[in-house]
Short mmCIF file of C-alpha atoms in Angstrom, two decimals:
data_model
loop_
_atom_site.label_atom_id
_atom_site.label_comp_id
_atom_site.label_asym_id
_atom_site.label_seq_id
_atom_site.Cartn_x
_atom_site.Cartn_y
_atom_site.Cartn_z
CA MET X 1 -7.62 23.98 32.76
CA GLU X 2 -5.13 25.82 35.61
CA ALA X 3 -7.70 26.09 37.99
CA LEU X 4 -8.80 22.37 37.54
CA ALA X 5 -4.99 21.39 37.86
CA VAL X 6 -4.92 23.27 41.08
CA ARG X 7 -7.91 21.96 42.78
CA LEU X 8 -6.25 18.74 41.59
CA SER X 9 -3.24 19.04 43.08
CA GLY X 10 -4.48 18.52 46.82
CA LEU X 11 -5.55 14.92 45.76
CA ASP X 12 -3.32 13.17 43.56
CA ALA X 13 0.28 14.98 42.17
CA TYR X 14 0.41 12.50 39.15
CA ALA X 15 -3.49 13.86 38.32
CA GLU X 16 -1.92 16.98 39.02
CA GLY X 17 0.96 16.41 36.43
CA ALA X 18 -0.89 14.95 33.90
CA ILE X 19 -3.37 17.90 33.81
CA ARG X 20 -0.58 20.38 33.32
CA VAL X 21 0.89 18.10 30.41
CA VAL X 22 -2.71 18.14 28.71
CA ALA X 23 -2.45 21.72 28.91
CA PHE X 24 0.94 22.30 28.14
CA TYR X 25 -0.25 20.56 25.00
CA ASP X 26 -3.43 22.35 24.31
CA THR X 27 -1.52 25.59 24.58
CA LEU X 28 0.82 24.21 21.63
CA MET X 29 -2.05 23.47 19.80
CA ARG X 30 -3.64 27.09 20.07
CA ARG X 31 -0.44 28.36 18.98
CA ARG X 32 -0.69 26.59 15.78
CA VAL X 33 2.78 25.00 16.22
CA ASP X 34 4.69 22.52 13.56
CA LEU X 35 5.91 19.30 13.73
CA PRO X 36 9.66 20.84 14.51
CA ALA X 37 8.39 23.15 16.93
CA LEU X 38 6.37 20.26 18.55
CA ALA X 39 9.43 18.10 19.11
CA ARG X 40 11.38 21.02 20.44
CA ALA X 41 8.57 21.69 22.93
CA SER X 42 8.22 17.91 24.08
CA ALA X 43 11.70 17.34 24.35
CA GLY X 44 11.92 20.35 26.59
CA LEU X 45 9.38 19.41 28.70
CA ALA X 46 10.27 15.59 28.87
CA GLU X 47 14.05 16.84 29.77
CA CYS X 48 14.96 13.72 26.83
CA VAL X 49 15.36 12.96 22.92
CA ALA X 50 11.97 13.24 21.43
CA GLY X 51 11.25 11.87 18.13
CA ILE X 52 8.42 12.11 15.29
CA ARG X 53 8.41 9.67 12.11
CA LEU X 54 6.00 10.19 9.61
CA HIS X 55 5.44 6.57 7.59
CA GLY X 56 4.76 8.73 4.16
CA THR X 57 7.97 10.28 4.10
CA GLY X 58 9.54 7.60 5.82
CA ARG X 59 12.16 10.04 8.16
CA ALA X 60 12.41 10.94 11.50
CA LEU X 61 12.36 13.95 13.26
CA ARG X 62 14.48 14.02 16.43
CA VAL X 63 15.23 16.62 18.66
CA ALA X 64 17.28 17.13 22.07
CA PRO X 65 16.29 18.90 25.29
CA ASP X 66 18.15 22.05 24.33
CA GLY X 67 16.33 21.91 20.84
CA GLY X 68 19.58 20.88 18.63
CA LEU X 69 20.01 17.29 16.95
CA PRO X 70 21.38 14.47 19.08
CA ALA X 71 24.28 12.49 17.81
CA ASP X 72 22.73 9.28 16.00
CA PRO X 73 24.88 5.99 14.70
CA SER X 74 23.66 6.42 11.22
CA THR X 75 24.45 10.00 10.41
CA PRO X 76 28.19 10.45 12.55
CA GLY X 77 29.23 14.42 13.14
CA ALA X 78 24.98 15.65 12.96
CA GLY X 79 24.80 18.97 13.03
CA SER X 80 23.55 21.06 16.41
CA ALA X 81 20.10 22.27 14.17
CA PRO X 82 17.05 20.19 14.76
CA GLY X 83 16.07 18.06 11.78
CA PHE X 84 15.11 14.85 9.88
CA ALA X 85 17.00 11.77 10.52
CA PRO X 86 16.10 9.54 6.93
CA GLY X 87 15.99 5.80 8.10
CA PHE X 88 16.68 6.35 11.65
CA ALA X 89 14.64 3.52 13.97
CA PRO X 90 13.56 5.05 17.24
CA GLY X 91 14.29 1.48 18.56
CA SER X 92 17.71 1.30 17.83
CA ALA X 93 19.01 4.86 19.61
CA PRO X 94 21.12 4.76 22.18
CA GLY X 95 19.74 4.73 25.49
CA PHE X 96 16.14 4.14 24.02
CA ALA X 97 14.13 2.69 26.82
CA PRO X 98 12.53 -0.39 25.87
CA GLY X 99 9.88 0.35 28.67
CA SER X 100 8.53 3.22 26.37
CA PRO X 101 7.63 2.17 23.21
CA PRO X 102 6.44 4.68 20.30
CA VAL X 103 2.87 5.59 20.43
CA PRO X 104 1.38 5.93 17.09
CA ILE X 105 -0.01 8.69 15.44
CA THR X 106 -3.72 8.01 13.95
CA LEU X 107 -5.28 10.45 11.60
CA ASP X 108 -8.69 9.22 10.31
CA GLU X 109 -8.42 5.72 11.98
CA GLU X 110 -5.07 4.98 10.25
CA GLU X 111 -1.64 5.14 11.58
CA VAL X 112 0.32 7.72 10.05
CA GLY X 113 3.15 7.60 12.02
CA GLU X 114 4.81 7.46 15.29
CA VAL X 115 6.27 9.38 18.45
CA TRP X 116 8.83 8.41 21.05
CA LEU X 117 10.92 9.67 23.67
CA GLU X 118 14.35 8.45 24.08
CA ARG X 119 15.38 8.42 27.92
CA PRO X 120 18.85 7.26 29.43
CA GLY X 121 17.33 5.73 32.01
CA PRO X 122 13.91 4.26 32.94
CA PRO X 123 10.83 5.89 31.94
CA LEU X 124 9.07 8.22 33.99
CA LEU X 125 5.77 8.41 35.89
CA LEU X 126 4.36 11.02 33.19
CA ASP X 127 6.22 9.62 29.92
CA THR X 128 3.01 7.94 28.76
CA VAL X 129 0.86 10.92 29.22
CA VAL X 130 3.10 13.02 27.29
CA LEU X 131 3.69 10.35 24.43
CA GLU X 132 -0.09 10.50 24.50
CA ARG X 133 -0.37 13.99 23.83
CA LEU X 134 2.53 14.25 21.67
CA ALA X 135 0.85 11.68 19.00
CA ILE X 136 -2.51 13.85 19.31
CA ALA X 137 -1.20 16.67 18.66
CA ALA X 138 0.99 15.39 16.08
CA ALA X 139 -2.01 14.07 14.40
CA THR X 140 -3.65 17.83 14.30
CA VAL X 141 -0.40 19.43 13.16
CA VAL X 142 -0.36 16.58 10.17
CA GLU X 143 -4.00 17.21 9.38
CA ARG X 144 -3.50 20.86 9.30
CA TYR X 145 0.10 20.79 7.27
CA GLY X 146 0.61 17.79 6.05
CA PRO X 147 2.21 15.59 3.94
CA ALA X 148 0.24 12.89 5.13
CA ARG X 149 -2.38 11.54 2.66
CA THR X 150 -4.47 9.09 4.36
CA THR X 151 -5.98 5.85 2.77
CA MET X 152 -9.29 6.01 4.92
CA ALA X 153 -12.09 7.88 4.05
CA ASP X 154 -15.31 9.30 5.26
CA PRO X 155 -17.57 6.00 5.07
CA ALA X 156 -20.89 8.52 4.53
CA LEU X 157 -18.92 9.89 1.28
CA VAL X 158 -17.85 6.26 0.40
CA GLU X 159 -21.44 5.07 0.55
CA LEU X 160 -22.84 7.34 -1.12
CA VAL X 161 -20.35 6.66 -4.41
CA ILE X 162 -21.62 3.10 -4.70
CA SER X 163 -24.84 3.50 -3.40
CA SER X 164 -27.62 2.43 -5.53
CA GLY X 165 -30.14 4.75 -7.75
CA GLY X 166 -27.84 7.63 -6.14
CA ASP X 167 -27.80 10.87 -7.67
CA GLN X 168 -25.42 11.34 -10.11
CA ALA X 169 -24.02 14.68 -9.63
CA ALA X 170 -24.06 14.06 -5.77
CA THR X 171 -21.69 10.99 -6.67
CA ALA X 172 -19.66 12.95 -8.74
CA ARG X 173 -19.15 15.48 -5.75
CA ALA X 174 -18.63 12.90 -3.25
CA LEU X 175 -15.74 11.55 -5.51
CA ARG X 176 -14.45 14.91 -5.67
CA LEU X 177 -14.29 15.17 -2.10
CA LEU X 178 -12.50 11.68 -1.94
CA GLY X 179 -9.63 13.32 -3.82
CA PHE X 180 -10.60 11.43 -7.77
CA ALA X 181 -10.48 13.52 -10.58
CA PRO X 182 -13.37 13.99 -12.62
CA ASP X 183 -13.81 11.89 -15.83
CA VAL X 184 -11.40 9.25 -14.61
CA PRO X 185 -12.92 5.57 -14.22
CA VAL X 186 -13.11 4.47 -10.55
CA GLU X 187 -13.30 0.91 -9.85
CA VAL X 188 -14.62 -0.87 -6.06
CA VAL X 189 -12.80 -3.48 -4.70
CA ALA X 190 -14.74 -5.79 -1.80
CA VAL X 191 -12.34 -7.04 0.64
CA ARG X 192 -12.39 -9.33 4.00
CA SER X 193 -9.14 -9.33 5.84
CA ARG X 194 -8.09 -9.65 9.17
CA LEU X 195 -5.41 -6.74 8.04
CA PRO X 196 -6.23 -3.15 9.01
CA LEU X 197 -8.11 -1.70 5.59
CA HIS X 198 -5.94 0.88 5.23
CA ARG X 199 -2.65 -1.08 4.83
CA ILE X 200 -3.80 -3.04 2.11
CA GLY X 201 -5.35 -0.11 0.20
CA ALA X 202 -1.62 1.07 0.56
CA LEU X 203 -0.34 -2.27 -0.42
CA VAL X 204 -2.77 -2.86 -3.79
CA CYS X 205 -2.66 0.83 -5.10
CA PRO X 206 0.58 1.94 -5.05
CA ALA X 207 0.93 3.76 -7.94
CA GLY X 208 -2.85 5.71 -7.53
CA PRO X 209 -5.39 7.05 -5.52
CA VAL X 210 -7.00 4.98 -3.33
CA LYS X 211 -9.67 5.67 -0.42
CA ALA X 212 -11.26 2.74 1.51
CA ALA X 213 -13.85 2.75 4.28
CA THR X 214 -16.10 -0.45 5.78
CA VAL X 215 -19.51 -0.61 4.86
CA GLY X 216 -21.84 -2.99 6.71
CA ASP X 217 -19.17 -5.91 7.12
CA VAL X 218 -17.53 -5.67 3.69
CA GLY X 219 -14.04 -3.46 3.30
CA VAL X 220 -14.59 -1.52 0.12
CA LEU X 221 -11.33 -0.12 -1.54
CA LEU X 222 -11.87 2.90 -4.47
CA THR X 223 -9.32 3.16 -6.65
CA THR X 224 -8.12 4.09 -10.36
CA GLY X 225 -6.07 0.66 -10.76
CA VAL X 226 -5.07 -2.17 -8.50
CA ASP X 227 -2.32 -4.62 -8.49
CA GLU X 228 -4.32 -8.28 -7.84
CA ASP X 229 -0.83 -10.03 -7.12
CA ARG X 230 -0.37 -7.54 -4.25
CA PHE X 231 -3.30 -8.72 -1.66
CA PRO X 232 -1.60 -10.24 1.06
CA ALA X 233 -2.27 -14.21 1.59
CA ASP X 234 -5.10 -14.12 4.23
CA SER X 235 -7.18 -11.57 2.33
CA ARG X 236 -10.47 -12.44 -0.18
CA ALA X 237 -11.20 -10.01 -2.62
CA GLY X 238 -13.57 -9.09 -5.42
CA ILE X 239 -13.21 -6.72 -8.12
CA GLY X 240 -15.20 -4.96 -10.33
CA ALA X 241 -15.20 -3.34 -13.32
CA ALA X 242 -14.56 0.36 -13.66
CA ASP X 243 -17.55 1.10 -15.29
CA SER X 244 -20.25 3.04 -12.54
CA PRO X 245 -19.32 3.07 -8.89
CA GLU X 246 -22.32 1.47 -8.64
CA ARG X 247 -22.25 -1.50 -10.84
CA SER X 248 -18.73 -1.85 -9.95
CA TRP X 249 -19.85 -2.41 -6.19
CA ARG X 250 -22.38 -4.77 -7.46
CA GLN X 251 -20.03 -6.94 -9.34
CA ALA X 252 -17.39 -6.47 -6.44
CA ARG X 253 -19.51 -8.14 -3.67
CA THR X 254 -20.42 -10.77 -6.27
CA ALA X 255 -16.99 -11.88 -7.12
CA LEU X 256 -15.81 -11.60 -3.23
CA ARG X 257 -18.67 -14.37 -3.17
CA PHE X 258 -16.62 -16.63 -5.61
CA THR X 259 -13.58 -16.39 -4.14
CA THR X 260 -11.92 -19.73 -2.26
CA PRO X 261 -8.43 -20.55 -0.36
CA HIS X 262 -7.18 -21.61 -3.92
CA ARG X 263 -8.47 -18.42 -5.22
CA PRO X 264 -8.75 -15.19 -2.96
CA VAL X 265 -8.87 -12.67 -5.91
CA VAL X 266 -11.60 -12.85 -7.85
CA HIS X 267 -12.23 -10.11 -11.13
CA HIS X 268 -15.83 -9.95 -11.82
CA ALA X 269 -14.99 -9.90 -15.67
CA ARG X 270 -13.44 -13.24 -15.64
CA LEU X 271 -16.17 -15.18 -14.04
CA GLY X 272 -18.29 -15.00 -17.14
CA ALA X 273 -21.30 -17.17 -17.30
CA LEU X 274 -20.46 -18.17 -13.57
CA ALA X 275 -21.67 -14.91 -12.39
CA LEU X 276 -25.22 -16.54 -13.14
CA LEU X 277 -24.69 -18.75 -10.51
CA ALA X 278 -24.95 -16.12 -7.67
CA GLN X 279 -28.75 -15.07 -9.34
CA VAL X 280 -30.21 -18.76 -8.49
CA PRO X 281 -32.77 -18.52 -5.54
CA PRO X 282 -31.80 -20.04 -2.74
CA ALA X 283 -34.74 -22.67 -2.39
CA VAL X 284 -33.45 -24.25 -6.08
CA ALA X 285 -30.07 -24.45 -5.02
CA ARG X 286 -31.41 -25.97 -1.89
CA ASP X 287 -33.06 -28.60 -3.92
CA ASP X 288 -30.26 -30.04 -6.26
CA ALA X 289 -29.41 -33.20 -6.16
CA ASP X 290 -25.73 -31.93 -6.59
CA VAL X 291 -25.97 -29.27 -4.06
CA ALA X 292 -26.94 -31.20 -1.54
CA ALA X 293 -24.48 -34.11 -2.05
CA ILE X 294 -21.75 -31.46 -1.98
CA ALA X 295 -23.50 -29.80 1.42
CA ALA X 296 -23.33 -33.50 2.77
CA LEU X 297 -19.82 -33.86 1.84
CA ALA X 298 -18.68 -30.74 3.66
CA GLY X 299 -18.98 -32.26 7.11
CA ASN X 300 -15.67 -34.18 5.76
CA ALA X 301 -13.05 -31.08 5.83
CA GLY X 302 -10.36 -33.46 3.77
CA ASP X 303 -12.81 -34.90 1.46
CA LEU X 304 -13.85 -30.67 0.53
CA ALA X 305 -10.33 -29.59 0.88
CA THR X 306 -9.71 -32.51 -1.81
CA LEU X 307 -12.55 -31.52 -4.10
CA ASP X 308 -11.84 -27.90 -3.94
CA ALA X 309 -8.56 -28.70 -5.02
CA TYR X 310 -9.10 -30.54 -8.25
CA CYS X 311 -11.57 -28.71 -8.80
CA ALA X 312 -9.42 -25.62 -9.01
CA THR X 313 -6.26 -27.09 -10.99
CA GLY X 314 -8.25 -29.95 -13.10
CA SER X 315 -5.70 -32.08 -12.32
CA GLN X 316 -5.42 -34.68 -9.65
CA ARG X 317 -1.05 -34.39 -9.81
CA ARG X 318 -1.46 -30.52 -9.34
CA ALA X 319 -4.30 -31.35 -6.83
CA ALA X 320 -2.11 -33.39 -4.89
CA GLN X 321 0.53 -30.40 -4.82
CA LEU X 322 -1.50 -28.12 -3.53
CA LEU X 323 -3.10 -30.64 -0.82
CA HIS X 324 1.04 -31.55 -0.19
CA LEU X 325 0.16 -35.39 -1.00
CA HIS X 326 1.11 -38.12 -2.92
CA HIS X 327 -0.50 -38.39 -6.27
CA SER X 328 -1.93 -41.68 -5.72
CA SER X 329 -3.61 -40.66 -2.68
CA VAL X 330 -5.52 -38.69 -4.24
CA ALA X 331 -6.39 -39.95 -7.21
CA ARG X 332 -7.94 -43.05 -4.14
CA ARG X 333 -9.73 -39.87 -2.32
CA LEU X 334 -11.24 -38.71 -5.54
CA GLU X 335 -12.45 -42.03 -6.65
CA GLN X 336 -14.33 -42.65 -3.41
CA ILE X 337 -16.09 -38.95 -3.37
CA GLY X 338 -17.11 -39.33 -6.71
CA LYS X 339 -19.11 -42.57 -5.17
CA THR X 340 -20.46 -40.35 -2.50
CA LEU X 341 -21.65 -37.66 -4.99
CA GLY X 342 -22.60 -40.12 -7.90
CA ILE X 343 -20.32 -38.14 -9.97
CA GLU X 344 -17.62 -39.72 -12.59
CA LEU X 345 -14.99 -36.92 -11.77
CA THR X 346 -12.52 -37.86 -14.02
CA GLU X 347 -14.35 -37.43 -16.84
CA PRO X 348 -14.51 -33.75 -18.30
CA ALA X 349 -18.47 -33.50 -17.61
CA GLY X 350 -18.60 -34.64 -14.43
CA LEU X 351 -15.74 -31.85 -13.38
CA VAL X 352 -17.98 -29.35 -14.90
CA ARG X 353 -21.04 -31.05 -12.96
CA ALA X 354 -18.46 -30.75 -9.51
CA SER X 355 -17.45 -27.78 -9.84
CA VAL X 356 -20.84 -26.27 -10.34
CA ALA X 357 -21.88 -27.63 -7.94
CA LEU X 358 -19.52 -26.77 -5.43
CA THR X 359 -19.39 -23.18 -6.70
CA THR X 360 -23.34 -23.00 -5.90
CA TRP X 361 -23.12 -24.56 -2.67
CA ARG X 362 -20.50 -21.76 -1.47
CA LEU X 363 -22.71 -19.46 -2.52
CA LEU X 364 -25.73 -20.67 -1.09
CA ALA X 365 -23.15 -21.08 2.38
CA ASP X 366 -22.19 -17.25 1.84
CA ARG X 367 -25.84 -16.24 1.65
CA ASP X 368 -26.96 -17.99 4.67
CA GLY X 369 -23.50 -16.72 6.44
#
């Protein structure tokens, strides 16, 4: 590394400095330093306050260039020894340079913390390199010593747990490697969301272990318990029973197909006989007159949304509340939709018929992508 730095020094002063920063942190890693030592070394290298925060602990480690604990407005009269300052936010520190935002510490594709520099003046040329190497080094230290417990898991292990026809001994071993105790029922959740999967896992499974991975185009959560009310608004989730992981995964995928904007989280056990609709052959579904009528109606987003709200609530007034419309407007729309479909929507039998047709059309559309 030193020889490479010497060769690069004749070409680019920045490249020489960057290589020396990399070599500096490589040396620290070979010495197997802990987080306080890493923060002290980084503060001395950057000649300004360096900080490390782990999200799991909610505390921030800040060290001055001389190795002491810098002043912090939230803890007046802080001592001179480096340590953790509870609740400190790096962006609020005196002299924190907006041009040098915190860099995330990433472990197993999950953000477990962040690092930053508190420079009284503008950021220096090599500050970005220092922060990047500090974040990588911090991730190595966290992985070696803890205490971060990541949510993201090896997709191969998760796929082994949920795969059909898998060897029971291999499944049990995979669950142990993922951190689940033997003989503890594990339920599977199938998720689609724009949010990172590890954040969803930590949010909806606050009281127990959870491991997450993406299998195909679906997020998978393995957990011993999930709080259905904590799913973010823009997420869809299907939940299987805590029977066997393989069966729970099949149920979770089926339940996910039944989710709608008005019912974004579906537990397979609550579907009952409706789950049978997922087994209807696509050709049979397409040939059904009611399903074909719904498919034609789908070209009008307003009519489809009105029918969906009405089927979800079973009430014109509650549908109007969901749609933020007057109930008389919804009534007129439903009357016209009923004529188009050839179904008397105000009758109980008609409502069931429309609901089944709408659900079957959605399942067909989901299958067709």
